[in-house]
Amino acid sequence: MLGWTPESIKQWVGWMQFLDRWGYITACLSFLLVGMLVFVYSWVAYVQTVQTDFLPATITLLNDLLFVIILLELFRTVLGFLQSDRIRLQPFLHVGIIASVRRILTA
């Protein structure tokens, strides 16, 4: 088997688990960072456009804030997985409901 020993296989598996964990950590931080950036951008865009187009600006702000909530739910889901090594399904229901509301708002 190409010189593979049980010890070397265990080392590779350990290394892959380490990289897997760091992949989740970076994804989790990315959800949080993107959520914060979208939040700030949404409010800046709202303040700039609310005087001329109140209703479209408000609907766009609500849509963007719901997107931020989706990102935060994904952040909390990944964070929960990192803490317990179990994925909960309830946040995905929240994401589905929020995504449906966003779809209704933009229709």
Short mmCIF file of N, CA and C in Angstrom, two decimals, residues 20-80:
data_model
loop_
_atom_site.label_atom_id
_atom_site.label_comp_id
_atom_site.label_asym_id
_atom_site.label_seq_id
_atom_site.Cartn_x
_atom_site.Cartn_y
_atom_site.Cartn_z
N ASP A 20 -9.90 20.69 8.39
CA ASP A 20 -11.36 20.76 8.36
C ASP A 20 -11.87 21.73 9.41
N ARG A 21 -11.33 21.64 10.61
CA ARG A 21 -11.73 22.54 11.70
C ARG A 21 -11.43 23.99 11.34
N TRP A 22 -10.24 24.24 10.77
CA TRP A 22 -9.89 25.60 10.38
C TRP A 22 -10.74 26.09 9.22
N GLY A 23 -11.17 25.18 8.36
CA GLY A 23 -12.09 25.58 7.29
C GLY A 23 -13.40 26.09 7.86
N TYR A 24 -13.93 25.39 8.87
CA TYR A 24 -15.15 25.85 9.53
C TYR A 24 -14.93 27.18 10.25
N ILE A 25 -13.79 27.33 10.89
CA ILE A 25 -13.51 28.58 11.60
C ILE A 25 -13.45 29.75 10.63
N THR A 26 -12.76 29.58 9.51
CA THR A 26 -12.66 30.67 8.54
C THR A 26 -14.01 30.96 7.89
N ALA A 27 -14.81 29.93 7.63
CA ALA A 27 -16.14 30.17 7.08
C ALA A 27 -17.00 30.93 8.10
N CYS A 28 -16.90 30.54 9.36
CA CYS A 28 -17.66 31.19 10.42
C CYS A 28 -17.28 32.67 10.52
N LEU A 29 -16.00 32.95 10.55
CA LEU A 29 -15.55 34.34 10.61
C LEU A 29 -15.96 35.12 9.36
N SER A 30 -15.96 34.46 8.22
CA SER A 30 -16.37 35.12 6.98
C SER A 30 -17.84 35.50 7.02
N PHE A 31 -18.69 34.60 7.53
CA PHE A 31 -20.12 34.94 7.67
C PHE A 31 -20.29 36.17 8.55
N LEU A 32 -19.56 36.22 9.65
CA LEU A 32 -19.67 37.35 10.57
C LEU A 32 -19.16 38.63 9.92
N LEU A 33 -18.01 38.57 9.29
CA LEU A 33 -17.43 39.76 8.66
C LEU A 33 -18.31 40.28 7.53
N VAL A 34 -18.76 39.40 6.66
CA VAL A 34 -19.62 39.83 5.55
C VAL A 34 -20.93 40.39 6.09
N GLY A 35 -21.48 39.77 7.12
CA GLY A 35 -22.70 40.29 7.73
C GLY A 35 -22.52 41.70 8.26
N MET A 36 -21.41 41.95 8.92
CA MET A 36 -21.16 43.30 9.45
C MET A 36 -20.96 44.31 8.33
N LEU A 37 -20.25 43.91 7.28
CA LEU A 37 -20.03 44.82 6.15
C LEU A 37 -21.33 45.14 5.43
N VAL A 38 -22.16 44.14 5.21
CA VAL A 38 -23.44 44.37 4.55
C VAL A 38 -24.33 45.25 5.42
N PHE A 39 -24.29 45.04 6.73
CA PHE A 39 -25.08 45.87 7.65
C PHE A 39 -24.69 47.34 7.53
N VAL A 40 -23.39 47.62 7.59
CA VAL A 40 -22.93 49.02 7.49
C VAL A 40 -23.25 49.59 6.12
N TYR A 41 -22.97 48.84 5.06
CA TYR A 41 -23.24 49.32 3.71
C TYR A 41 -24.73 49.60 3.51
N SER A 42 -25.58 48.74 4.05
CA SER A 42 -27.02 48.92 3.88
C SER A 42 -27.51 50.21 4.51
N TRP A 43 -27.02 50.50 5.71
CA TRP A 43 -27.44 51.73 6.38
C TRP A 43 -26.88 52.97 5.68
N VAL A 44 -25.66 52.89 5.20
CA VAL A 44 -25.08 54.03 4.46
C VAL A 44 -25.88 54.28 3.19
N ALA A 45 -26.19 53.23 2.45
CA ALA A 45 -26.98 53.37 1.22
C ALA A 45 -28.38 53.89 1.54
N TYR A 46 -28.96 53.44 2.64
CA TYR A 46 -30.30 53.89 3.03
C TYR A 46 -30.29 55.39 3.34
N VAL A 47 -29.33 55.83 4.12
CA VAL A 47 -29.25 57.25 4.48
C VAL A 47 -29.06 58.11 3.24
N GLN A 48 -28.32 57.62 2.27
CA GLN A 48 -28.07 58.39 1.05
C GLN A 48 -29.28 58.46 0.13
N THR A 49 -30.17 57.46 0.18
CA THR A 49 -31.29 57.42 -0.79
C THR A 49 -32.66 57.64 -0.17
N VAL A 50 -32.77 57.68 1.15
CA VAL A 50 -34.09 57.75 1.77
C VAL A 50 -34.80 59.07 1.47
N GLN A 51 -34.08 60.14 1.29
CA GLN A 51 -34.70 61.44 1.03
C GLN A 51 -35.40 61.49 -0.32
N THR A 52 -34.85 60.81 -1.31
CA THR A 52 -35.43 60.88 -2.65
C THR A 52 -36.42 59.75 -2.93
N ASP A 53 -36.12 58.54 -2.46
CA ASP A 53 -36.99 57.39 -2.72
C ASP A 53 -37.22 56.64 -1.41
N PHE A 54 -38.17 57.11 -0.63
CA PHE A 54 -38.38 56.53 0.70
C PHE A 54 -38.77 55.06 0.64
N LEU A 55 -39.81 54.74 -0.10
CA LEU A 55 -40.31 53.36 -0.11
C LEU A 55 -39.30 52.37 -0.70
N PRO A 56 -38.75 52.62 -1.89
CA PRO A 56 -37.75 51.66 -2.40
C PRO A 56 -36.52 51.55 -1.49
N ALA A 57 -36.09 52.66 -0.91
CA ALA A 57 -34.93 52.61 -0.01
C ALA A 57 -35.23 51.79 1.23
N THR A 58 -36.43 51.93 1.76
CA THR A 58 -36.81 51.19 2.96
C THR A 58 -36.94 49.70 2.67
N ILE A 59 -37.54 49.35 1.54
CA ILE A 59 -37.67 47.94 1.17
C ILE A 59 -36.29 47.33 0.93
N THR A 60 -35.41 48.07 0.29
CA THR A 60 -34.04 47.58 0.07
C THR A 60 -33.32 47.39 1.40
N LEU A 61 -33.51 48.32 2.32
CA LEU A 61 -32.89 48.19 3.64
C LEU A 61 -33.41 46.94 4.36
N LEU A 62 -34.72 46.74 4.34
CA LEU A 62 -35.29 45.54 4.98
C LEU A 62 -34.74 44.27 4.34
N ASN A 63 -34.66 44.26 3.03
CA ASN A 63 -34.11 43.10 2.32
C ASN A 63 -32.67 42.84 2.75
N ASP A 64 -31.88 43.89 2.81
CA ASP A 64 -30.48 43.74 3.20
C ASP A 64 -30.34 43.29 4.65
N LEU A 65 -31.17 43.82 5.53
CA LEU A 65 -31.11 43.43 6.94
C LEU A 65 -31.54 41.98 7.13
N LEU A 66 -32.50 41.53 6.35
CA LEU A 66 -32.88 40.12 6.41
C LEU A 66 -31.73 39.23 5.91
N PHE A 67 -31.01 39.71 4.91
CA PHE A 67 -29.83 38.97 4.45
C PHE A 67 -28.77 38.89 5.55
N VAL A 68 -28.61 39.98 6.29
CA VAL A 68 -27.66 39.98 7.41
C VAL A 68 -28.10 38.96 8.46
N ILE A 69 -29.40 38.89 8.72
CA ILE A 69 -29.90 37.90 9.69
C ILE A 69 -29.60 36.49 9.21
N ILE A 70 -29.76 36.24 7.91
CA ILE A 70 -29.43 34.92 7.36
C ILE A 70 -27.95 34.61 7.58
N LEU A 71 -27.10 35.58 7.31
CA LEU A 71 -25.66 35.37 7.52
C LEU A 71 -25.35 35.10 8.99
N LEU A 72 -26.03 35.81 9.89
CA LEU A 72 -25.79 35.59 11.32
C LEU A 72 -26.31 34.23 11.78
N GLU A 73 -27.42 33.78 11.20
CA GLU A 73 -27.92 32.44 11.53
C GLU A 73 -26.93 31.37 11.06
N LEU A 74 -26.36 31.57 9.88
CA LEU A 74 -25.34 30.64 9.41
C LEU A 74 -24.10 30.69 10.30
N PHE A 75 -23.73 31.90 10.72
CA PHE A 75 -22.61 32.05 11.65
C PHE A 75 -22.87 31.28 12.94
N ARG A 76 -24.06 31.46 13.50
CA ARG A 76 -24.38 30.77 14.75
C ARG A 76 -24.45 29.26 14.56
N THR A 77 -24.90 28.82 13.41
CA THR A 77 -24.96 27.38 13.14
C THR A 77 -23.56 26.78 13.09
N VAL A 78 -22.66 27.44 12.36
CA VAL A 78 -21.29 26.93 12.28
C VAL A 78 -20.60 27.02 13.64
N LEU A 79 -20.84 28.10 14.37
CA LEU A 79 -20.26 28.25 15.70
C LEU A 79 -20.76 27.15 16.63
N GLY A 80 -22.06 26.86 16.56
CA GLY A 80 -22.61 25.76 17.35
C GLY A 80 -22.00 24.42 16.98
#
